[in-house]
Structure formats: structure tokens, C-alpha cells
Short mmCIF file of C-alpha atoms in Angstrom, two decimals:
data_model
loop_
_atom_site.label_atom_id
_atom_site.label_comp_id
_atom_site.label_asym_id
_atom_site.label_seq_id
_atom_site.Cartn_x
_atom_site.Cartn_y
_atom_site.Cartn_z
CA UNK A 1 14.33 15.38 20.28
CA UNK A 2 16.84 13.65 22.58
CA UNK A 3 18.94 10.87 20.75
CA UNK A 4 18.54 7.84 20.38
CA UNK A 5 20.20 4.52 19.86
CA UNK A 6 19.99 1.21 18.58
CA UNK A 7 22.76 -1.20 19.71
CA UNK A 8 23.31 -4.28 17.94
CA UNK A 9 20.88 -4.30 15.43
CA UNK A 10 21.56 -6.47 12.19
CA UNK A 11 20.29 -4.29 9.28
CA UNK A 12 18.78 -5.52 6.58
CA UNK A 13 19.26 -2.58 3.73
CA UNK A 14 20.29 -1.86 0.15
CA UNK A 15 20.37 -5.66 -0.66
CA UNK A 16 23.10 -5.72 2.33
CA UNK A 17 22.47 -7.17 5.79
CA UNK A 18 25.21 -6.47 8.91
CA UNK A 19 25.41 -6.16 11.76
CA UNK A 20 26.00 -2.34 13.30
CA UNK A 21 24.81 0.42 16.10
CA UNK A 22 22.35 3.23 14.76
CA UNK A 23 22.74 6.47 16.32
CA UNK A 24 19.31 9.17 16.03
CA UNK A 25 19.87 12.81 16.52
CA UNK A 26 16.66 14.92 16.00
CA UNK A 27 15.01 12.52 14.16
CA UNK A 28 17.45 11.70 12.16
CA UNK A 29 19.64 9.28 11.11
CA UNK A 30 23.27 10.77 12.54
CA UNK A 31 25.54 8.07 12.77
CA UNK A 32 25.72 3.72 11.61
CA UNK A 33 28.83 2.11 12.85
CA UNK A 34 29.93 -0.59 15.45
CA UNK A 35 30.35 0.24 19.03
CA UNK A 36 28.98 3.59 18.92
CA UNK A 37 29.60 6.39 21.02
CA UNK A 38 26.47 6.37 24.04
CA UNK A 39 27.42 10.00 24.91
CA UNK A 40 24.52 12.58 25.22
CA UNK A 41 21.85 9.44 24.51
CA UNK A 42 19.05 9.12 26.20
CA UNK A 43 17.46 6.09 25.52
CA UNK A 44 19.39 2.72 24.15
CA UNK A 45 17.27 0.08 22.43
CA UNK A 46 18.76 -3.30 22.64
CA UNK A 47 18.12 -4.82 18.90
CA UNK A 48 20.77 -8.30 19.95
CA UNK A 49 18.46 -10.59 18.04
CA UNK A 50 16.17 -8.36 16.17
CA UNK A 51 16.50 -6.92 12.22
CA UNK A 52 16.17 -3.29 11.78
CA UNK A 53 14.66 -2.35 8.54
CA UNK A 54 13.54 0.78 6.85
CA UNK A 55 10.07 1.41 7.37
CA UNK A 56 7.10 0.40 5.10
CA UNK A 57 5.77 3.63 3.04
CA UNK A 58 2.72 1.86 1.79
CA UNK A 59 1.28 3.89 -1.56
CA UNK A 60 -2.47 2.38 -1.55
CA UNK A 61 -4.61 2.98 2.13
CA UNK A 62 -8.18 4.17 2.64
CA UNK A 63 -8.21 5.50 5.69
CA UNK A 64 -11.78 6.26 5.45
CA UNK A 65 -11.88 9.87 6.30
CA UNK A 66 -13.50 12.33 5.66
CA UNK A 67 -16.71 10.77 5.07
CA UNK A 68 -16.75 7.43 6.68
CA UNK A 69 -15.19 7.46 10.14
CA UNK A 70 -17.38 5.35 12.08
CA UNK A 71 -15.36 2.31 10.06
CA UNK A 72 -12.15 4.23 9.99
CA UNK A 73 -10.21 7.79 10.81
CA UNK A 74 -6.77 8.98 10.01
CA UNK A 75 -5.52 8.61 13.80
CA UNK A 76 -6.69 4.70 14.12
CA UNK A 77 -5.81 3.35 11.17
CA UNK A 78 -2.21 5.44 11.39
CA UNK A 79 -1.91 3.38 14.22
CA UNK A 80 -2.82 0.29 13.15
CA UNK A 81 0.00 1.14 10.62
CA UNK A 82 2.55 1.78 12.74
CA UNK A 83 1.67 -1.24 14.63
CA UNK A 84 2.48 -3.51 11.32
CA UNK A 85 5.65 -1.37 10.79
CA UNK A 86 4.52 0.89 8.40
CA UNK A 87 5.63 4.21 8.72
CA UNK A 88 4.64 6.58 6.18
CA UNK A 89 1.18 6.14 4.14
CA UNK A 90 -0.47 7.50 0.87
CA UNK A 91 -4.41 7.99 1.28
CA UNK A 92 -6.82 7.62 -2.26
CA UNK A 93 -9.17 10.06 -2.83
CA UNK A 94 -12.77 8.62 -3.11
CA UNK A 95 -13.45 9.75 0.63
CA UNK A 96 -16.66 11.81 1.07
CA UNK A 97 -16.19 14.79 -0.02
CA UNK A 98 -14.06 13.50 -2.51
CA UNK A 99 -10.57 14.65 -2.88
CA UNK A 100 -10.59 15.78 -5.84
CA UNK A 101 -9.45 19.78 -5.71
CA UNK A 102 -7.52 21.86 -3.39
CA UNK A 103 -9.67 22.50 -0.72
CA UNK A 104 -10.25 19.07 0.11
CA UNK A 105 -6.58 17.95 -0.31
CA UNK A 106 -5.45 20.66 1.89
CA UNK A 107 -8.18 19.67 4.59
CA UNK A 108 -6.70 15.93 4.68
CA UNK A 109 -3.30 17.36 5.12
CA UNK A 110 -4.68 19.56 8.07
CA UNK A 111 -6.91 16.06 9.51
CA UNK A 112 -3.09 14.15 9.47
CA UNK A 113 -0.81 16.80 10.88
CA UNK A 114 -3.47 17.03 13.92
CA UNK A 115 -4.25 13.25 14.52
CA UNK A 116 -1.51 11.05 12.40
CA UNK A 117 1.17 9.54 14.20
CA UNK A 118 2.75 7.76 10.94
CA UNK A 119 3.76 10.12 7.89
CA UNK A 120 0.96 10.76 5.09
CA UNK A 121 0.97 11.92 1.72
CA UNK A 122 -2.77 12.35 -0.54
CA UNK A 123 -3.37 11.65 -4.01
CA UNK A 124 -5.56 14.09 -5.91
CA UNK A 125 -8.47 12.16 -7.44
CA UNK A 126 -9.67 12.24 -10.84
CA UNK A 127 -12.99 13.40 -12.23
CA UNK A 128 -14.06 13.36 -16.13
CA UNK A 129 -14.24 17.09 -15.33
CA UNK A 130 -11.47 18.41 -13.00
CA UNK A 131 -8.12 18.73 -15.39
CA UNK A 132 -7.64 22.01 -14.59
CA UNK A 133 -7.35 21.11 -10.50
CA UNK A 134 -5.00 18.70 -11.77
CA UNK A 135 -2.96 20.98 -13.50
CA UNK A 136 -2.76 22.83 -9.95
CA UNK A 137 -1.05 20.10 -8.14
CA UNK A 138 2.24 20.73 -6.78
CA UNK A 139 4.68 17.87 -7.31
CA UNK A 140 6.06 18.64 -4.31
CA UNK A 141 3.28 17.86 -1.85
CA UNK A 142 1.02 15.88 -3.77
CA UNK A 143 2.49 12.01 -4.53
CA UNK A 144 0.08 11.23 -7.57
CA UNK A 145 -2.99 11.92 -9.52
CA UNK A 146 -5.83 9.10 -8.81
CA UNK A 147 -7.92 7.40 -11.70
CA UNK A 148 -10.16 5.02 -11.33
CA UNK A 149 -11.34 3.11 -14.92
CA UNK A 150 -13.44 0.78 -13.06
CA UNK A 151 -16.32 1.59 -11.13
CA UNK A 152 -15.99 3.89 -8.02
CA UNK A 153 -17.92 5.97 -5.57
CA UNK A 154 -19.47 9.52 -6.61
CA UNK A 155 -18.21 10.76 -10.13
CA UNK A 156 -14.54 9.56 -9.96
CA UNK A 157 -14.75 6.76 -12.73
CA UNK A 158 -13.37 8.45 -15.71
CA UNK A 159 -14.80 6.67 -18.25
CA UNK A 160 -14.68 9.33 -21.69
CA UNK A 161 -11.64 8.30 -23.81
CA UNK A 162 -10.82 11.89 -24.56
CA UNK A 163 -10.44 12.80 -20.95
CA UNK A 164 -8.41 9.88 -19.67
CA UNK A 165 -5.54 11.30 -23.25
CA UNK A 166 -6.11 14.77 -21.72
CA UNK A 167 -4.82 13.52 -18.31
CA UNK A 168 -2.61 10.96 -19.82
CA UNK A 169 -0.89 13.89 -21.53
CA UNK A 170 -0.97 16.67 -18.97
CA UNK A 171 -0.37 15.32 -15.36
CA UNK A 172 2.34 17.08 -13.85
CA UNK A 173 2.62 14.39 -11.10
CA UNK A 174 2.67 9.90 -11.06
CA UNK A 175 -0.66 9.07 -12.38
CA UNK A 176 -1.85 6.10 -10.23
CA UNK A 177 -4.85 3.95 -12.12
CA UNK A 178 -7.28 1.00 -10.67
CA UNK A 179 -7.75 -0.76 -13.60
CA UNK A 180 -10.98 -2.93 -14.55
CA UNK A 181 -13.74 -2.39 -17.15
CA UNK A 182 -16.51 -1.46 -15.96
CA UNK A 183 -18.83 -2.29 -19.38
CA UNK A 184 -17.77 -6.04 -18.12
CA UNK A 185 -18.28 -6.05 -15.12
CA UNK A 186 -21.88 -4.76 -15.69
CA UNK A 187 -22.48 -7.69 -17.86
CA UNK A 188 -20.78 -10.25 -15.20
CA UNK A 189 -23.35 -9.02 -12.80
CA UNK A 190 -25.82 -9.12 -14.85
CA UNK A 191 -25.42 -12.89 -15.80
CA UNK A 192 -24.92 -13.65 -12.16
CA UNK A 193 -28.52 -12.12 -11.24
CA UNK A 194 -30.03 -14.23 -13.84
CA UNK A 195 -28.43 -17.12 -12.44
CA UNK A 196 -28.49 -17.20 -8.83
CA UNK A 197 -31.12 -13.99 -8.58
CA UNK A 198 -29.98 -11.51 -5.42
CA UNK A 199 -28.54 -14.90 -3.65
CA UNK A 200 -24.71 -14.81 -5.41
CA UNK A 201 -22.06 -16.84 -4.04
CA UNK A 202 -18.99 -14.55 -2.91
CA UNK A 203 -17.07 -17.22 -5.20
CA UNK A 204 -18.56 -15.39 -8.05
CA UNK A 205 -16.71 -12.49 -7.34
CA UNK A 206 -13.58 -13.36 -9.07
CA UNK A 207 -15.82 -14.65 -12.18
CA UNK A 208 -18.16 -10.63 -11.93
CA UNK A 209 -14.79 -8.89 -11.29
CA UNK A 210 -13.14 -10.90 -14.16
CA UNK A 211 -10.05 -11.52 -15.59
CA UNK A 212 -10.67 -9.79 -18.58
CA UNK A 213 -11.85 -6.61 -16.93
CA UNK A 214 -8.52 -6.39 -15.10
CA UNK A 215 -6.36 -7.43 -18.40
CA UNK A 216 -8.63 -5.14 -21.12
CA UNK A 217 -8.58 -1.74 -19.00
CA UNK A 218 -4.78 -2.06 -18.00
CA UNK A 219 -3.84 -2.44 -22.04
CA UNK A 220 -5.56 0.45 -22.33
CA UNK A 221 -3.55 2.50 -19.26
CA UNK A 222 -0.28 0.77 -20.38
CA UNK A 223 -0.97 1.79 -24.43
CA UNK A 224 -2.13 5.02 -23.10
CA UNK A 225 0.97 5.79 -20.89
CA UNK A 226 2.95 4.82 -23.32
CA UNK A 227 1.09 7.23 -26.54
CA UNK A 228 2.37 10.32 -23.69
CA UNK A 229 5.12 8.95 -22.34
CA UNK A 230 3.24 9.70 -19.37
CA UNK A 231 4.65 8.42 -15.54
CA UNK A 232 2.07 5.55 -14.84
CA UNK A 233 1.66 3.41 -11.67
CA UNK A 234 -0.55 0.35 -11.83
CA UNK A 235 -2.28 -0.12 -8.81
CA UNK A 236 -3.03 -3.80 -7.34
CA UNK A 237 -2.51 -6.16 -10.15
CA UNK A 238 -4.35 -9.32 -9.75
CA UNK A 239 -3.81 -11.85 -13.35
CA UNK A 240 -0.97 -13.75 -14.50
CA UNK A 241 -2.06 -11.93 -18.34
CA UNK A 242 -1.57 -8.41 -16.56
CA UNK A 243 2.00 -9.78 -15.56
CA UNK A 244 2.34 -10.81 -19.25
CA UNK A 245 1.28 -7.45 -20.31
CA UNK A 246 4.11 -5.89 -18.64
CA UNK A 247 6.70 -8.74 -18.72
CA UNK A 248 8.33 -6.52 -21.67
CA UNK A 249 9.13 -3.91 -18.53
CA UNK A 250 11.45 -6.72 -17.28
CA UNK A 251 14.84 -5.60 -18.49
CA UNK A 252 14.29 -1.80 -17.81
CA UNK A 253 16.57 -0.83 -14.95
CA UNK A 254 13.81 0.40 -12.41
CA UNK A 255 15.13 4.11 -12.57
CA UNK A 256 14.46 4.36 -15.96
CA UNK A 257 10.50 2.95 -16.01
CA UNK A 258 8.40 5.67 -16.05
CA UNK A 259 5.96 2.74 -16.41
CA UNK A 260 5.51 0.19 -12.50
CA UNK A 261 3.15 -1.69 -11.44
CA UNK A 262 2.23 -2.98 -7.76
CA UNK A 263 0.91 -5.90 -6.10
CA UNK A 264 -1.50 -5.64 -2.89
CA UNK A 265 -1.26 -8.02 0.37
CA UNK A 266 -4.86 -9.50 -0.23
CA UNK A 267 -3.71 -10.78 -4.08
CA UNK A 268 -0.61 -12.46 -2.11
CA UNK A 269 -1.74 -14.01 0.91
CA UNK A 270 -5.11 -15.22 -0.60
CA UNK A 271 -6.68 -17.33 -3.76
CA UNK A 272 -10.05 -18.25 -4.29
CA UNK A 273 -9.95 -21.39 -2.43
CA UNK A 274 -10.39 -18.96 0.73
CA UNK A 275 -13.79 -17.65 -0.52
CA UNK A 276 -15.37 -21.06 0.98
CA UNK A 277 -13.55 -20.09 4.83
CA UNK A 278 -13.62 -16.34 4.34
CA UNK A 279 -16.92 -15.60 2.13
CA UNK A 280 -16.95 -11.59 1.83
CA UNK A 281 -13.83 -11.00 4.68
CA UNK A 282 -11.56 -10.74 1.72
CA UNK A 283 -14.19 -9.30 -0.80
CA UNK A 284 -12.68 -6.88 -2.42
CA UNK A 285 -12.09 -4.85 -5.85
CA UNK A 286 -9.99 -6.24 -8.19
CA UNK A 287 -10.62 -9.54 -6.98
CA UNK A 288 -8.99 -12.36 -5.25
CA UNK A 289 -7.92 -14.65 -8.28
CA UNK A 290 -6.63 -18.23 -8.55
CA UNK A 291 -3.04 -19.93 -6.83
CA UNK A 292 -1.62 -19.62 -10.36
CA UNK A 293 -2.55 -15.47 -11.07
CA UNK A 294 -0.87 -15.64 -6.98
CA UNK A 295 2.22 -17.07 -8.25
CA UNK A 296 2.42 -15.42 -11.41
CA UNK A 297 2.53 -12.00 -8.80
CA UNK A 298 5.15 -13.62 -6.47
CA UNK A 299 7.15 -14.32 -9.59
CA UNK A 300 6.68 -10.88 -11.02
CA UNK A 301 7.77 -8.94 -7.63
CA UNK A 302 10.93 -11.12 -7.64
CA UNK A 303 11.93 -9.90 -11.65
CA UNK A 304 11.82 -6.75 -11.72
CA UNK A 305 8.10 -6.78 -13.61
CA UNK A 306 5.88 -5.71 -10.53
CA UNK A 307 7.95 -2.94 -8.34
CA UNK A 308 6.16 -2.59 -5.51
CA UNK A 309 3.56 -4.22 -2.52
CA UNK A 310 1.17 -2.22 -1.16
CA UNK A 311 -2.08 -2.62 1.54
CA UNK A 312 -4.94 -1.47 -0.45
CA UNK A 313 -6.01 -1.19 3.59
CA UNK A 314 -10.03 -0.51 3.09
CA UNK A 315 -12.15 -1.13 6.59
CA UNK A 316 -15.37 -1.94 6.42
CA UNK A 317 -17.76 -2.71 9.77
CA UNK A 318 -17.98 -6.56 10.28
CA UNK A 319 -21.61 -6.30 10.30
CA UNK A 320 -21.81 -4.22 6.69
CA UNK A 321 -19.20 -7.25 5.53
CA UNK A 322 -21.87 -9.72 6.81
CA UNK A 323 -24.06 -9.34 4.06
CA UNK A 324 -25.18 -10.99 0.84
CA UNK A 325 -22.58 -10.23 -2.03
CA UNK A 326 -23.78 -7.22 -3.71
CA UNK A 327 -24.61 -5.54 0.03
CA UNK A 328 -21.45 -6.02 1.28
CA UNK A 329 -19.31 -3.74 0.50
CA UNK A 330 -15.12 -4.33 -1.30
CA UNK A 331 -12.13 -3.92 0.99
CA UNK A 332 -10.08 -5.32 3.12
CA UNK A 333 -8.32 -3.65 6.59
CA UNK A 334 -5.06 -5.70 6.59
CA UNK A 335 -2.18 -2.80 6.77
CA UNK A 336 -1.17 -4.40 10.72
CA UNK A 337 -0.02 -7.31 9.12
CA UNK A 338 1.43 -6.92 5.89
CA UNK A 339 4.99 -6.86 6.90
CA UNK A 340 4.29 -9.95 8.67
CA UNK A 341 2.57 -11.57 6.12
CA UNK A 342 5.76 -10.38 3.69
CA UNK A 343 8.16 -11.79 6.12
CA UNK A 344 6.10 -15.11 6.10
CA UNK A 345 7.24 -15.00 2.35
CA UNK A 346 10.56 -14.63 3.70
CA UNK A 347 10.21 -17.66 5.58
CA UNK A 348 8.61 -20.31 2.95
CA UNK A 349 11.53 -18.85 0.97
CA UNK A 350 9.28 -16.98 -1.63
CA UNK A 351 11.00 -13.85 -0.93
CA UNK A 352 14.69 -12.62 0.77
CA UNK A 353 14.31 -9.95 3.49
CA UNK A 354 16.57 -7.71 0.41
CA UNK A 355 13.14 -8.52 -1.59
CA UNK A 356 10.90 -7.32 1.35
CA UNK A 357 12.74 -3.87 2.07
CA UNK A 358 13.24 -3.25 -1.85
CA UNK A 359 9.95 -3.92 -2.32
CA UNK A 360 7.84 -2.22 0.40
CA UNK A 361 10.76 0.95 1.26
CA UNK A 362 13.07 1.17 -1.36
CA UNK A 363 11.30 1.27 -4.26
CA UNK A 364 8.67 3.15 -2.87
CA UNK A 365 10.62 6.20 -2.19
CA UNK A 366 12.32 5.32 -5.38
CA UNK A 367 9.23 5.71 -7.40
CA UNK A 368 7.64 8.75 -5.73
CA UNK A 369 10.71 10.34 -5.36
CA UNK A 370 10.07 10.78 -1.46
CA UNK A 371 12.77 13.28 0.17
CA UNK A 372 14.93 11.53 2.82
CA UNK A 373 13.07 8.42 3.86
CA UNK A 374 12.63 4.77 2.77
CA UNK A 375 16.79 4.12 3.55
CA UNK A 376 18.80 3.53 6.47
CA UNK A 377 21.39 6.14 5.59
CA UNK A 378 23.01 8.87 7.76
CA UNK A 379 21.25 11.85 7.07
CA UNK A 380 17.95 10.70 6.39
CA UNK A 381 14.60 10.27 8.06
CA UNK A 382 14.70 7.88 11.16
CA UNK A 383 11.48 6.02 9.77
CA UNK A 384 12.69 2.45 10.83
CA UNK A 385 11.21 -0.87 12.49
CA UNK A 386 12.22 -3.49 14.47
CA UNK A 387 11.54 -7.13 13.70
CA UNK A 388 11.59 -10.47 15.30
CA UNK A 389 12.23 -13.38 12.68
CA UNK A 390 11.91 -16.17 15.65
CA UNK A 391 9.15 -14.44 18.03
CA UNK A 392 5.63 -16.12 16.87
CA UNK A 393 2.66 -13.99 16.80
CA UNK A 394 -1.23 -15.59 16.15
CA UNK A 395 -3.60 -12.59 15.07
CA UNK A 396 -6.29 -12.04 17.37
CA UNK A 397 -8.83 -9.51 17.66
CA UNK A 398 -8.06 -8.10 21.18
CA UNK A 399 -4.99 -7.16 19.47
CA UNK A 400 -6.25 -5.45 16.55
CA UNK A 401 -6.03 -1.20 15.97
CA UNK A 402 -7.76 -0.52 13.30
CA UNK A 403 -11.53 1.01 14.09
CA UNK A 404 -13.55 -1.54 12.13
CA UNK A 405 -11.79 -4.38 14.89
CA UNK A 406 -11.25 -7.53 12.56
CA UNK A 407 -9.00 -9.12 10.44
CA UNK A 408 -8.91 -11.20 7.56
CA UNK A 409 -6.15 -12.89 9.39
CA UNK A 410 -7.71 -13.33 12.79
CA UNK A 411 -6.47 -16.36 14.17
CA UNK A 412 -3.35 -17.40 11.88
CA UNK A 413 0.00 -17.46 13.31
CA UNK A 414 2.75 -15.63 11.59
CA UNK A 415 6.74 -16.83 11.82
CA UNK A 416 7.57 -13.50 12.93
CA UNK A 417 6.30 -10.35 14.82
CA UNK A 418 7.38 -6.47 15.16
CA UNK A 419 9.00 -5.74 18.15
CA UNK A 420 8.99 -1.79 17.50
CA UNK A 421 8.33 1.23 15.01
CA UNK A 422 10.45 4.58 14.84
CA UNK A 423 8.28 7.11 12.99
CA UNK A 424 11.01 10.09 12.54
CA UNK A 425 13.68 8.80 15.37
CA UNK A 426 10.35 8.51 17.86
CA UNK A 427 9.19 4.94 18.98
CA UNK A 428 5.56 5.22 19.05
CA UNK A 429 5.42 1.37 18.89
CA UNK A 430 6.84 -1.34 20.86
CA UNK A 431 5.85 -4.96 21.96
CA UNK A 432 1.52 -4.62 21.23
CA UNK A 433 1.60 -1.72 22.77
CA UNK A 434 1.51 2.37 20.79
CA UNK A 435 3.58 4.23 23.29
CA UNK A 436 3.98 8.04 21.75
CA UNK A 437 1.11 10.19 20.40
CA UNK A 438 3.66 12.14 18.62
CA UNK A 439 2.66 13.55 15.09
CA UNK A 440 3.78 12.10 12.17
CA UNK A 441 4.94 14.53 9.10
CA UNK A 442 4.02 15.08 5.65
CA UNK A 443 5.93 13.51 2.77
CA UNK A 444 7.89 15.58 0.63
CA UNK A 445 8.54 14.83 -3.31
CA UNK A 446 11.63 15.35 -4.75
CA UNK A 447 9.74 16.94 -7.97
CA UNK A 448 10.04 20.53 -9.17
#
């Protein structure tokens, strides 16, 4: 690849932001300094005005295929990623087939190395029956073992106590868990029909996918993690009592949890005051939860209890969302804008842009051990985006990638806007507009 560089750029990275030139050889990262050398480049990028951060590796997407790609496929919603700034992507496993042996986790790697133009990495589902495929993962390729213990599609809730020790115990990779109870969210539902019949409010959802369901079933992952000593990731938190839970994590340098937690964009840019507006647009599984479980998440990401933000990207068709609330199905396609929205933290002062990049980069590749990315350091990975703090952008849906074609956020204005997106030293994104069809590459784990 011809080089590449970026003049002027003020870098936001490792809690440091200054001003300096970044020089790309190859796809990599060859030289940061001031007043760089332009010899042998062939292309300059003038960043005067713009902040150049690492790219977003986001560790929660369903990208929809196999299974389901007239909502979704790996090559639009890659490129609805790339379009938010998000350069490398992990995929869950409840696709159809399910991913949850070899063969089908070696077919999605084949799908994304012929039509992804961001990086991808899979996680290997669970089953109640598939420990020995787990056993078979190599840490190397694969960034984490899936579990859901709350309800899920085909056989991957793993529900028997003596399988979830068995995995607990003998992962050889990040176990990743959705936590909610499923035994109360039965009864929720069941109360709700009796109440309102098939006719439910969507403001029920919070009240069916309760509280409690979230806080009993991540005790049980946390106790259970803890019994093995076993590397757990909690996926999409949603309570202030979950952040209580794990409020004792707070004073563990993050290198030495081998317990983290996560939040997701739709538990921080939404509360159940949007369910009147919004009705079943921001449906989705664990639920969307009060101003105060909100704040309790913003405070968490900011103290070192919650490590991570994530998408929990899920497209559904508008016209499947447009249905009464047990027809219309949980998820929520929001990757485009999640560095926007997170920079809109920046902006109410919520968050520093140090917060945003340790959050959504650093920690990421901290926590999965990724090989060479999720830094802006000479030798690594030129996975980086561009960003306007002073260049508004309002959301609308001629401007939208992802298949399904609407947003949550359709018609809001965000503070900011990304100018452009490097996916391994190539732009493939700049000003609206995906420029280069050129392959993204798989992540690599720094495991043996």
C-alpha cells in the first residue's frame, strides 16, 4: 500500500492529546512526529481542525448473517460501521445456523474476509451441549465464548447449572454472558397478558424484562466466575444494582480483572421516558431502564467499575419493528452513531475524549488482548478515525448504511460528525461518503 499521511492532526490517545503528523507505511503506523517527512507519500490528509483517534473495536454486533440477511449482511452493516468510526467488530453467535462449532465459525470468517471492509472477529456460542467444541477454540482466532442465561434463539440459552460450572471452569478463551433470568421474565409476561391481554404497552418492557432478571442472573455469572476464577465479560449492563454488584471491582487496576463488565449505546443515550416517542424503535433485550440506572452506567464507565461501551448493533426491518410488543422483535441498529453519540457525552461534559478512546479502543484491545490495534503507536495497525468536534450532523435516513435503513436517532442532531475512517492505513470513509471496497482483516488474540 502506498503511504500515507496525516498532517496536523491533534491526537487524542493514551489519556494524552497533542498535536503531531502521522505517517502510514503498509498499513501501518511508521512514524508520529511534527513536520514529518512527505517523501515517497502519496496521499496527505489535512486533519488542521480535526481529532484523530484510534478506531472503535466494538465487542457486541449482530450483523445478521448467516441466517437473516434481508435485515442485515456482513458487507452493509461493516459499512455502516466504518461510517460511525468503528473499525474492527466482534459478531455473536445466535445467527442461523448458529455459531456454535467449527464449521460455522470458520464459514463467518470466510463470509468477512470476502465482503467486510472493517476488521471482524466471532465468538463461539454456547449450547447446554457443545463443551467439547468449546474446548476446540483457539485463543488465537476466536475473541470469546458466548452464553446467553436469558432467553435466546434456537438452543443457545444454557439454562442447566451443571453446564454453565462446566464452562465456567473449562473455557480456554473470555467467556462473554447476556445476563437475565429467564424463569422471571416468563412470569413478567405472563402477568402482563393477564393485564393488558395481547395489547401490551412497549413501556412494559422494562417492567417484563425486569430489574431483577438483569441483577439475579449476573450474581450468579459474577459468583460463578469468581468459584473458577474464570475470565468473565458482562455484556450490556442495564441497573444501577448490577453497578452495585460490581462496585467491589472498583479498585482493581484494569489489567488485573479477569472480571469487566460493558455498557451498550441504547442503555446510554435512552431511558424509559423515550418509550412514549420511540414505542418498539429502541425495544430491545436487556431493556431500556430509568434516568437513574442511565446515570448509575455513566458513573460506572467513568470509575473504573464498567470497562467498556459497546453497540449491541441488532437490525431489524422497520415494518417487523412496527408491531405489537411481543411481535416485534429486540434490537436496535445504532453502530453509525455511537461514536457520535459518545462524543455528545463529551460535549455535555459526561465524559473526556481520554474517557471515549479508553473506553471504546483502549480497553477493548486491552481486554481481548487484540494484536497491534486499538493504539496510535508506531508499529501498530493504522485502524484510526477522523473527527470533527465543531461540524454538526442531524441523522437522517438518506444517510443511513445499514440494510434495515432506520435509526433510532433519525432526526437528532449530534455536536459532532466523522470526517473519515482508516481501516488498516486505507480510508474507506470520508465526508458521507464509503470510498474503498478494500477488505478488512481478521483480529488476532494475543493468547497462546
Amino acid at each position: 500500500m502506498s503511504d500515507l499521511l496525516i498532517r496536523n492532526a491533534t491526537i487524542v490517545n493514551e489519556d494524552q492529546i497533542y498535536n503531531a503528523d502521522v505517517k502510514i507505511s503498509n498499513g501501518i503506523i511508521e512514524q508520529i512526529g511534527t513536520n514529518l517527512s512527505d517523501s515517497n507519500v502519496t496521499e496527505t490528509i489535512n486533519a488542521d481542525g480535526l481529532h484523530l483517534l484510534p478506531g472503535v473495536i466494538d465487542d457486541q454486533v449482530h450483523f445478521r448473517e448467516p441466517g437473516a440477511t434481508h435485515k442485515a449482511t456482513i458487507a452493509s452493516e461493516s459499512r455502516a460501521a466504518v461510517a460511525g468510526g468503528t473499525t474492527s467488530f466482534m459478531d455473536m453467535p445466535n445467527t442461523s445456523p448458529q455459531t456454535t462449532d467449527q464449521e460455522q465459525f470458520n464459514a463467518k470468517l470466510a463470509t468477512a474476509a470476502a465482503t467486510s471492509v472493517a476488521n471482524y472477529g466471532f465468538f463461539l456460542g454456547a449450547t447446554n451441549s457443545n463443551l467439547e467444541e468449546i474446548k476446540k477454540v483457539d485463543p488465537r482466532k476466536c475473541p470469546g465464548i458466548k452464553i446467553f442465561m436469558g432467553s435466546s434463539t434456537g438452543n443457545m440459552l444454557v439454562d442447566h447449572q451443571n453446564v454453565l460450572e462446566d464452562i465456567f471452569r473449562e473455557s480456554p478463551v473470555l467467556i462473554a454472558t447476556h445476563c437475565e433470568k429467564p424463569e422471571i421474565i416468563s412470569a413478567n409476561e405472563q402477568k402482563a397478558r393477564e393485564k393488558y391481554g395481547e395489547d401490551v404497552p412497549v413501556r412494559e418492557h422494562p417492567n417484563i424484562r425486569s430489574r431483577t432478571a438483569c441483577i439475579e442472573s449476573t450474581r450468579i455469572a459474577f459468583n460463578l466466575a469468581k468459584k473458577h476464577h474464570a475470565d468473565l465479560h458482562i455484556l450490556h449492563l442495564s441497573t444501577r444494582e448490577e453497578v452495585e454488584l460490581l462496585s467491589e471491582l472498583k479498585q482493581i487496576p484494569f489489567a488485573e480483572k479477569h472480571i469487566t463488565a460493558e455498557a451498550c449505546t441504547p442503555h446510554i443515550a435512552f431511558t424509559d421516558s423515550d418509550y412514549e416517542q420511540l414505542g418498539t424503535r429502541i425495544k430491545c433485550n436487556p431493556a431500556v431502564k430509568t434516568a437513574g440506572d442511565r446515570d448509575a452506567l455513566l458513573w460506572a464507565l467513568k470509575n473504573n467499575v464498567v470497562d467498556l461501551v459497546a453497540t449491541d448493533h441488532a437490525p431489524h426491518l422497520m415494518e417487523e419493528k412496527n408491531n405489537t410488543y411481543f411481535k416485534a422483535p429486540s434490537g436496535i441498529p445504532v453502530i453509525q452513531h455511537s461514536l457520535t453519540l459518545l462524543l455528545e457525552l463529551y460535549h455535555e461534559g459526561r465524559l473526556t475524549l481520554a474517557d471515549i478512546v479508553r473506553l471504546s479502543s483502549h480497553n477493548v484491545a486491552r481486554r481481548y488482548r487484540i494484536c497491534d490495534r486499538g493504539f496510535i503507536r508506531e508499529g501498530y495497525r493504522a485502524d484510526l478515525v477522523l473527527v470533527n468536534l465543531n461540524t454538526e450532523n442531524t441523522v437522517t435516513r438518506e444517510q443511513l448504511f445499514s440494510k434495515c435503513r432506520w435509526s433510532p436517532f433519525e432526526g437528532r442532531t449530534f455536536h459532532s460528525s466523522v470526517y473519515a475512517t482508516l481501516v488498516n492505513g486505507a480510508v474507506v470513509f470520508r465526508e458521507g461518503k464509503i470510498v474503498s471496497d478494500r477488505r478488512g482483516e481478521p483480529l488476532q488474540f494475543n493468547r497462546r
